Amino acid sequence: MSRKILILPGDYIGPEIVTEARRVLELVNDKYQLELELEEALLGGAALDEYAVPLPEQTLARARDAEAILLGAVGGPKWDAVDRALRPEQGLLQIRSELQLFGNLRPALLYPQLAAASSLKPEVVAGLDILIVRELTGGIYFGEPRGIRVLENGERQGYNTCVYSESEIERIGRLAFASAVKRNGRLCSVDKSNVLEVSILWREVMDKLAPEYPDVELSHMYVDNAAMQLVKAPKQFDVLVTGNMFGDILSDAAAMLTGSIGMLPSASLDQQGRGMYEPCHGSAPDIAGQGKANPLATILSVAMMLRYTLDCTEAAEAVESAVSRVLDRGLRTADIFTAGQQLASTREMGGAVLGELGNE
Ligand code: IPM
Ligand code: MG
């Protein structure tokens, strides 16, 4: 039986980074006889241009049919004037929601070779290895009612609703506890329960789950403090679990600790472990088409796909260690470049990873 992998390159740098990650996936596919069948479809602005919607029916149908999805990045200024319901980002949010990809894993791992590229002092980030578990299909991103309404005085008012049901909190909580069991056994749940009812319930549900995971030490932290602690003493964290919007913000902050958001992969999983894999960064319109983008976050997303959905740890580790060896050799795209290293284009970086994989 062949196993379908759907590739969604997306917009701006999306196709450039995905091309490199696809080459890696193809090599691994042959080398480990995974029998993957790769196909491509449109999402985001690219889909808007072709079909006038950011998530076309045929893309969604193929996504449902696929065992895993590899996504580049969507959105950008070209579609700024588009109606908000049709924005490229809506395609991404819809596909997450339609496929119930509630569990977003965002590991922030500092490659020792990149310690100098971090905006923090090397001793603050050396050895950093944290995992942010972000709830991805609920909270304020999806809560109803939402909209922009006109008040009686004629003034417009924007509004959104942050909602989490117990079952949604429990589902992401279990994924986070299970992740902590496999790591260093420390889980910090991040909320704003000094102000928000939705956070009071969040905290209650996390506390209720804790006795089922006796090997995990659960703590709680307010999100403002968590933001501060992330840049002050990030190594205190092992696994962080939080809601959709807090997770969006904290994961960008965590990314910078590691030198560049261009290094961070992510997995978005459903209850069965099927998933969509994408870099944490966006479509970077400012550097699109110049061969400057760092393909490593997307290549490392392939490694996550191999580990979490395709169950091929050996191949996942091979990709990760190939990336590490390329960094050892001093190759750097512009975002992680420091003096004395060798500047590489998107293509050169992808090619170097392929070379290392082939040389194993
Ligand atoms: C992310 C992105 C998306 C999000 C955007 C592009 C809708 O920032 O994956 O972190 O907010 O979830
Ligand atoms: Mg984000």
Short mmCIF file of C-alpha atoms and ligand atoms in Angstrom, two decimals:
data_model
loop_
_atom_site.label_atom_id
_atom_site.label_comp_id
_atom_site.label_asym_id
_atom_site.label_seq_id
_atom_site.Cartn_x
_atom_site.Cartn_y
_atom_site.Cartn_z
CA MET A 1 0.00 0.00 0.00
CA SER A 2 1.42 3.34 -0.92
CA ARG A 3 1.49 6.11 1.63
CA LYS A 4 0.50 9.55 0.42
CA ILE A 5 2.33 12.66 1.53
CA LEU A 6 0.74 15.93 0.49
CA ILE A 7 3.08 18.85 -0.07
CA LEU A 8 1.72 22.40 0.18
CA PRO A 9 4.47 24.84 -0.81
CA GLY A 10 2.39 27.98 -0.17
CA ASP A 11 3.62 31.51 -0.81
CA TYR A 12 6.77 33.66 -1.13
CA ILE A 13 9.69 31.65 0.34
CA GLY A 14 7.35 28.65 0.83
CA PRO A 15 8.16 26.99 -2.52
CA GLU A 16 11.92 27.64 -2.11
CA ILE A 17 12.24 25.97 1.28
CA VAL A 18 9.83 23.18 0.40
CA THR A 19 11.84 22.31 -2.70
CA GLU A 20 14.86 21.59 -0.49
CA ALA A 21 12.83 19.66 2.09
CA ARG A 22 11.24 17.64 -0.71
CA ARG A 23 14.66 16.63 -2.01
CA VAL A 24 15.51 15.40 1.49
CA LEU A 25 12.22 13.51 1.77
CA GLU A 26 12.78 11.89 -1.63
CA LEU A 27 16.26 10.75 -0.70
CA VAL A 28 15.08 9.30 2.61
CA ASN A 29 12.12 7.68 0.86
CA ASP A 30 14.48 5.71 -1.38
CA LYS A 31 17.11 5.02 1.21
CA TYR A 32 14.73 3.64 3.84
CA GLN A 33 12.23 2.17 1.34
CA LEU A 34 9.34 4.05 2.87
CA GLU A 35 7.20 3.77 -0.28
CA LEU A 36 5.91 7.28 0.12
CA GLU A 37 4.02 8.84 -2.76
CA LEU A 38 4.53 12.61 -2.85
CA GLU A 39 1.98 14.94 -4.37
CA GLU A 40 1.52 18.71 -4.34
CA ALA A 41 -1.47 21.01 -3.97
CA LEU A 42 -2.19 24.70 -3.49
CA LEU A 43 -2.90 26.49 -0.22
CA GLY A 44 -2.97 30.12 0.85
CA GLY A 45 -2.28 32.94 -1.59
CA ALA A 46 -1.22 30.51 -4.33
CA ALA A 47 -4.66 28.87 -4.07
CA LEU A 48 -6.40 32.24 -3.98
CA ASP A 49 -4.79 33.24 -7.27
CA GLU A 50 -5.85 30.00 -8.94
CA TYR A 51 -9.21 29.14 -7.34
CA ALA A 52 -10.26 32.34 -5.51
CA VAL A 53 -10.26 30.56 -2.13
CA PRO A 54 -7.33 29.93 0.23
CA LEU A 55 -8.26 26.28 0.86
CA PRO A 56 -9.77 24.74 -2.29
CA GLU A 57 -11.98 21.65 -2.01
CA GLN A 58 -9.51 19.51 -3.91
CA THR A 59 -6.67 20.50 -1.58
CA LEU A 60 -8.75 19.62 1.48
CA ALA A 61 -9.83 16.29 -0.06
CA ARG A 62 -6.22 15.33 -0.78
CA ALA A 63 -5.18 16.47 2.69
CA ARG A 64 -7.79 14.17 4.24
CA ASP A 65 -6.46 11.36 2.12
CA ALA A 66 -2.82 11.89 3.05
CA GLU A 67 -0.96 10.25 5.86
CA ALA A 68 1.05 13.40 6.46
CA ILE A 69 1.30 16.92 5.06
CA LEU A 70 4.37 19.08 4.53
CA LEU A 71 3.65 22.79 4.41
CA GLY A 72 5.92 25.72 3.52
CA ALA A 73 4.38 29.03 4.56
CA VAL A 74 1.39 31.11 3.49
CA GLY A 75 0.42 34.75 3.20
CA GLY A 76 2.05 38.02 2.27
CA PRO A 77 1.45 41.58 1.06
CA LYS A 78 0.19 40.51 -2.36
CA TRP A 79 -3.11 39.55 -0.72
CA ASP A 80 -3.35 42.40 1.80
CA ALA A 81 -6.42 43.84 0.15
CA VAL A 82 -8.30 40.54 0.05
CA ASP A 83 -11.47 40.22 2.13
CA ARG A 84 -10.56 38.98 5.61
CA ALA A 85 -12.55 35.74 5.29
CA LEU A 86 -10.48 34.84 2.23
CA ARG A 87 -7.01 35.79 3.46
CA PRO A 88 -4.27 33.21 2.83
CA GLU A 89 -3.90 32.66 6.60
CA GLN A 90 -7.54 31.54 6.69
CA GLY A 91 -6.57 28.60 4.50
CA LEU A 92 -4.03 27.53 7.09
CA LEU A 93 -6.44 27.98 9.99
CA GLN A 94 -9.16 26.08 8.10
CA ILE A 95 -6.97 23.12 7.26
CA ARG A 96 -5.82 22.89 10.90
CA SER A 97 -9.43 22.99 12.02
CA GLU A 98 -10.90 20.67 9.34
CA LEU A 99 -8.29 18.00 10.06
CA GLN A 100 -8.59 18.57 13.83
CA LEU A 101 -4.85 19.12 14.19
CA PHE A 102 -5.22 20.25 17.78
CA GLY A 103 -1.74 19.40 19.05
CA ASN A 104 1.04 21.70 17.91
CA LEU A 105 4.53 20.65 18.98
CA ARG A 106 7.16 23.36 18.65
CA PRO A 107 10.57 22.27 19.91
CA ALA A 108 13.09 25.01 20.56
CA LEU A 109 16.46 23.35 20.47
CA LEU A 110 19.71 25.24 20.40
CA TYR A 111 22.27 23.66 18.16
CA PRO A 112 25.54 24.31 20.02
CA GLN A 113 27.08 25.45 16.72
CA LEU A 114 24.60 28.37 16.69
CA ALA A 115 25.06 29.66 20.25
CA ALA A 116 26.68 32.82 18.90
CA ALA A 117 23.68 33.54 16.67
CA SER A 118 21.26 33.77 19.61
CA SER A 119 20.31 37.24 20.77
CA LEU A 120 20.93 36.07 24.35
CA LYS A 121 24.26 35.39 26.01
CA PRO A 122 25.65 31.94 25.14
CA GLU A 123 25.60 30.82 28.81
CA VAL A 124 21.88 31.63 29.07
CA VAL A 125 20.98 29.47 26.06
CA ALA A 126 23.72 26.80 25.91
CA GLY A 127 22.07 23.39 26.02
CA LEU A 128 18.57 24.83 25.59
CA ASP A 129 16.00 22.16 24.72
CA ILE A 130 12.37 23.03 25.34
CA LEU A 131 9.12 21.90 23.80
CA ILE A 132 6.12 24.17 23.46
CA VAL A 133 2.84 22.30 23.18
CA ARG A 134 0.35 24.74 21.72
CA GLU A 135 -3.39 24.08 21.42
CA LEU A 136 -4.12 24.76 17.76
CA THR A 137 -7.80 24.38 16.93
CA GLY A 138 -9.55 26.30 19.71
CA GLY A 139 -9.29 29.36 21.92
CA ILE A 140 -9.60 32.90 20.65
CA TYR A 141 -8.55 31.92 17.12
CA PHE A 142 -11.79 30.03 16.56
CA GLY A 143 -14.18 31.20 19.33
CA GLU A 144 -17.63 32.58 18.45
CA PRO A 145 -19.04 35.17 18.43
CA ARG A 146 -16.48 37.16 16.52
CA GLY A 147 -16.55 40.04 14.10
CA ILE A 148 -16.55 43.78 13.65
CA ARG A 149 -19.88 45.39 14.53
CA VAL A 150 -21.27 48.90 14.47
CA LEU A 151 -22.34 50.28 17.83
CA GLU A 152 -25.39 52.50 18.38
CA ASN A 153 -23.20 55.59 18.33
CA GLY A 154 -21.93 54.60 14.91
CA GLU A 155 -18.49 53.57 16.16
CA ARG A 156 -17.13 50.19 15.03
CA GLN A 157 -16.11 47.58 17.55
CA GLY A 158 -14.02 44.48 16.96
CA TYR A 159 -14.62 41.43 19.16
CA ASN A 160 -13.43 37.84 19.59
CA THR A 161 -14.17 35.17 22.13
CA CYS A 162 -11.67 33.01 23.94
CA VAL A 163 -13.35 29.69 24.70
CA TYR A 164 -12.03 26.31 25.81
CA SER A 165 -14.21 23.38 26.75
CA GLU A 166 -13.00 20.85 29.32
CA SER A 167 -12.54 18.17 26.68
CA GLU A 168 -10.38 20.45 24.54
CA ILE A 169 -8.17 21.31 27.52
CA GLU A 170 -7.96 17.68 28.55
CA ARG A 171 -6.97 16.57 25.04
CA ILE A 172 -4.05 19.01 24.75
CA GLY A 173 -3.17 18.40 28.40
CA ARG A 174 -2.78 14.67 27.79
CA LEU A 175 -0.53 15.27 24.78
CA ALA A 176 1.62 17.60 26.88
CA PHE A 177 1.85 15.23 29.86
CA ALA A 178 2.73 12.35 27.51
CA SER A 179 5.42 14.51 25.87
CA ALA A 180 6.86 15.39 29.30
CA VAL A 181 7.01 11.69 30.22
CA LYS A 182 9.22 11.10 27.16
CA ARG A 183 11.46 14.06 28.04
CA ASN A 184 12.61 15.37 31.44
CA GLY A 185 9.30 15.03 33.27
CA ARG A 186 8.62 18.71 33.86
CA LEU A 187 5.49 20.38 32.52
CA CYS A 188 4.68 24.07 32.94
CA SER A 189 1.13 25.09 32.04
CA VAL A 190 0.88 28.71 30.96
CA ASP A 191 -2.32 30.70 31.44
CA LYS A 192 -3.76 34.02 32.60
CA SER A 193 -5.91 32.70 35.43
CA ASN A 194 -5.49 35.86 37.49
CA VAL A 195 -7.77 37.55 34.95
CA LEU A 196 -9.52 35.11 32.61
CA GLU A 197 -12.21 32.54 33.48
CA VAL A 198 -11.14 30.44 30.51
CA SER A 199 -7.71 30.19 32.16
CA ILE A 200 -9.19 29.28 35.57
CA LEU A 201 -10.84 26.28 33.93
CA TRP A 202 -7.64 25.50 31.99
CA ARG A 203 -5.65 25.36 35.23
CA GLU A 204 -8.31 23.22 36.98
CA VAL A 205 -8.28 20.64 34.18
CA MET A 206 -4.47 20.49 34.11
CA ASP A 207 -4.46 19.91 37.90
CA LYS A 208 -7.09 17.20 37.53
CA LEU A 209 -4.93 15.32 34.99
CA ALA A 210 -1.73 15.53 37.04
CA PRO A 211 -2.32 12.49 39.32
CA GLU A 212 -2.55 10.27 36.21
CA TYR A 213 1.05 11.19 35.38
CA PRO A 214 2.94 10.68 38.65
CA ASP A 215 6.30 10.95 36.87
CA VAL A 216 5.56 14.46 35.65
CA GLU A 217 6.02 17.49 37.84
CA LEU A 218 3.31 20.01 36.89
CA SER A 219 3.68 23.73 37.53
CA HIS A 220 1.69 26.78 36.45
CA MET A 221 2.81 30.18 35.26
CA TYR A 222 1.03 33.33 34.11
CA VAL A 223 1.74 34.11 30.48
CA ASP A 224 3.32 37.50 31.12
CA ASN A 225 5.76 35.94 33.56
CA ALA A 226 6.38 33.06 31.15
CA ALA A 227 7.37 35.55 28.44
CA MET A 228 9.79 37.15 30.87
CA GLN A 229 11.21 33.83 32.12
CA LEU A 230 11.72 32.64 28.54
CA VAL A 231 14.16 35.43 27.86
CA LYS A 232 15.61 35.54 31.39
CA ALA A 233 16.24 31.89 32.24
CA PRO A 234 14.85 29.70 29.47
CA LYS A 235 16.61 26.55 30.60
CA GLN A 236 14.26 26.23 33.59
CA PHE A 237 11.65 24.87 31.16
CA ASP A 238 11.22 21.38 29.77
CA VAL A 239 7.70 21.24 28.30
CA LEU A 240 5.34 24.22 28.18
CA VAL A 241 1.65 23.72 27.43
CA THR A 242 -0.63 26.60 26.55
CA GLY A 243 -3.59 27.81 24.50
CA ASN A 244 -3.63 28.87 20.89
CA MET A 245 -2.75 32.56 21.07
CA PHE A 246 -0.35 32.41 24.02
CA GLY A 247 1.40 29.55 22.23
CA ASP A 248 1.66 31.54 19.02
CA ILE A 249 3.40 34.38 20.83
CA LEU A 250 5.62 32.35 23.16
CA SER A 251 6.83 30.09 20.38
CA ASP A 252 8.14 33.05 18.37
CA ALA A 253 9.96 34.28 21.47
CA ALA A 254 11.39 30.80 22.13
CA ALA A 255 12.49 30.60 18.51
CA MET A 256 14.78 33.57 18.85
CA LEU A 257 16.57 31.96 21.78
CA THR A 258 17.84 29.36 19.37
CA GLY A 259 19.45 31.84 17.04
CA SER A 260 16.82 32.02 14.34
CA ILE A 261 13.21 31.20 13.72
CA GLY A 262 14.60 29.73 10.49
CA MET A 263 15.70 26.69 12.50
CA LEU A 264 12.42 25.73 14.15
CA PRO A 265 10.22 22.92 12.86
CA SER A 266 6.73 22.04 14.06
CA ALA A 267 4.25 19.21 14.04
CA SER A 268 0.48 19.62 14.22
CA LEU A 269 -1.12 16.34 15.20
CA ASP A 270 -4.62 14.93 15.35
CA GLN A 271 -5.83 12.34 17.83
CA GLN A 272 -4.53 9.51 15.62
CA GLY A 273 -1.05 10.98 15.25
CA ARG A 274 -1.56 11.98 11.63
CA GLY A 275 -0.09 15.36 11.10
CA MET A 276 0.86 18.45 9.23
CA TYR A 277 4.50 19.50 9.43
CA GLU A 278 5.68 23.05 8.84
CA PRO A 279 8.40 25.48 9.85
CA CYS A 280 7.35 27.88 12.64
CA HIS A 281 8.32 30.89 10.54
CA GLY A 282 6.23 32.74 8.01
CA SER A 283 6.51 33.35 4.27
CA ALA A 284 9.19 36.10 4.60
CA PRO A 285 8.13 38.21 1.57
CA ASP A 286 11.14 40.50 2.03
CA ILE A 287 13.63 37.78 1.08
CA ALA A 288 11.49 35.71 -1.31
CA GLY A 289 13.04 34.70 -4.60
CA GLN A 290 16.58 35.62 -3.54
CA GLY A 291 17.82 32.22 -2.38
CA LYS A 292 18.34 33.62 1.12
CA ALA A 293 15.77 31.63 3.06
CA ASN A 294 16.91 29.03 5.56
CA PRO A 295 15.45 25.64 4.53
CA LEU A 296 16.53 23.91 7.76
CA ALA A 297 13.27 24.46 9.70
CA THR A 298 11.39 22.77 6.86
CA ILE A 299 13.97 19.99 6.56
CA LEU A 300 13.72 19.45 10.33
CA SER A 301 9.93 19.36 9.92
CA VAL A 302 10.49 16.39 7.60
CA ALA A 303 12.43 14.77 10.45
CA MET A 304 9.47 15.35 12.77
CA MET A 305 7.16 13.79 10.16
CA LEU A 306 9.41 10.74 10.00
CA ARG A 307 9.36 10.44 13.77
CA TYR A 308 5.75 11.23 14.68
CA THR A 309 3.63 10.04 11.76
CA LEU A 310 5.78 7.72 9.65
CA ASP A 311 7.29 5.94 12.63
CA CYS A 312 10.79 5.87 11.19
CA THR A 313 13.02 7.10 14.01
CA GLU A 314 16.15 5.95 12.22
CA ALA A 315 15.48 8.21 9.24
CA ALA A 316 14.44 11.08 11.52
CA GLU A 317 17.72 10.85 13.38
CA ALA A 318 19.66 10.62 10.13
CA VAL A 319 18.11 13.89 8.90
CA GLU A 320 18.73 15.64 12.21
CA SER A 321 22.33 14.56 12.39
CA ALA A 322 22.90 15.53 8.75
CA VAL A 323 21.69 19.04 9.64
CA SER A 324 24.01 19.12 12.61
CA ARG A 325 27.00 18.06 10.50
CA VAL A 326 26.24 20.77 7.93
CA LEU A 327 26.33 23.31 10.76
CA ASP A 328 29.60 21.77 11.98
CA ARG A 329 31.06 22.44 8.57
CA GLY A 330 30.30 26.13 9.07
CA LEU A 331 27.58 26.54 6.44
CA ARG A 332 25.12 29.29 7.33
CA THR A 333 22.20 30.95 5.61
CA ALA A 334 21.99 34.71 6.20
CA ASP A 335 19.68 34.46 9.23
CA ILE A 336 22.21 32.40 11.23
CA PHE A 337 25.38 33.84 9.75
CA THR A 338 28.12 35.00 12.11
CA ALA A 339 31.64 36.16 11.24
CA GLY A 340 34.03 33.45 10.10
CA GLN A 341 31.33 31.14 8.75
CA GLN A 342 30.49 30.32 5.19
CA LEU A 343 27.41 32.01 3.74
CA ALA A 344 25.14 29.56 1.92
CA SER A 345 22.07 29.98 -0.26
CA THR A 346 18.83 28.07 0.26
CA ARG A 347 19.83 25.64 -2.46
CA GLU A 348 23.37 25.17 -1.14
CA MET A 349 22.09 24.49 2.35
CA GLY A 350 19.61 21.89 1.05
CA GLY A 351 22.31 20.35 -1.13
CA ALA A 352 24.71 20.12 1.82
CA VAL A 353 22.13 18.24 3.90
CA LEU A 354 21.54 15.88 0.97
CA GLY A 355 25.27 15.36 0.66
CA GLU A 356 25.61 14.48 4.35
CA LEU A 357 22.65 12.09 4.15
CA GLY A 358 24.09 10.41 1.10
CA ASN A 359 27.47 10.01 2.80
CA GLU A 360 26.23 8.12 5.81
C1 IPM B 1 1.92 30.31 13.25
C2 IPM B 1 1.48 31.49 12.43
C3 IPM B 1 -0.02 31.38 12.17
C4 IPM B 1 -0.73 31.38 13.51
C5 IPM B 1 -0.59 32.47 11.25
C6 IPM B 1 0.15 32.52 9.91
C7 IPM B 1 -2.07 32.33 11.04
O1 IPM B 1 1.82 32.66 13.08
O2 IPM B 1 1.74 29.16 12.78
O3 IPM B 1 2.45 30.50 14.33
O4 IPM B 1 -1.00 32.45 14.08
O5 IPM B 1 -1.01 30.30 14.02
MG MG B 2 3.04 32.42 14.81
#
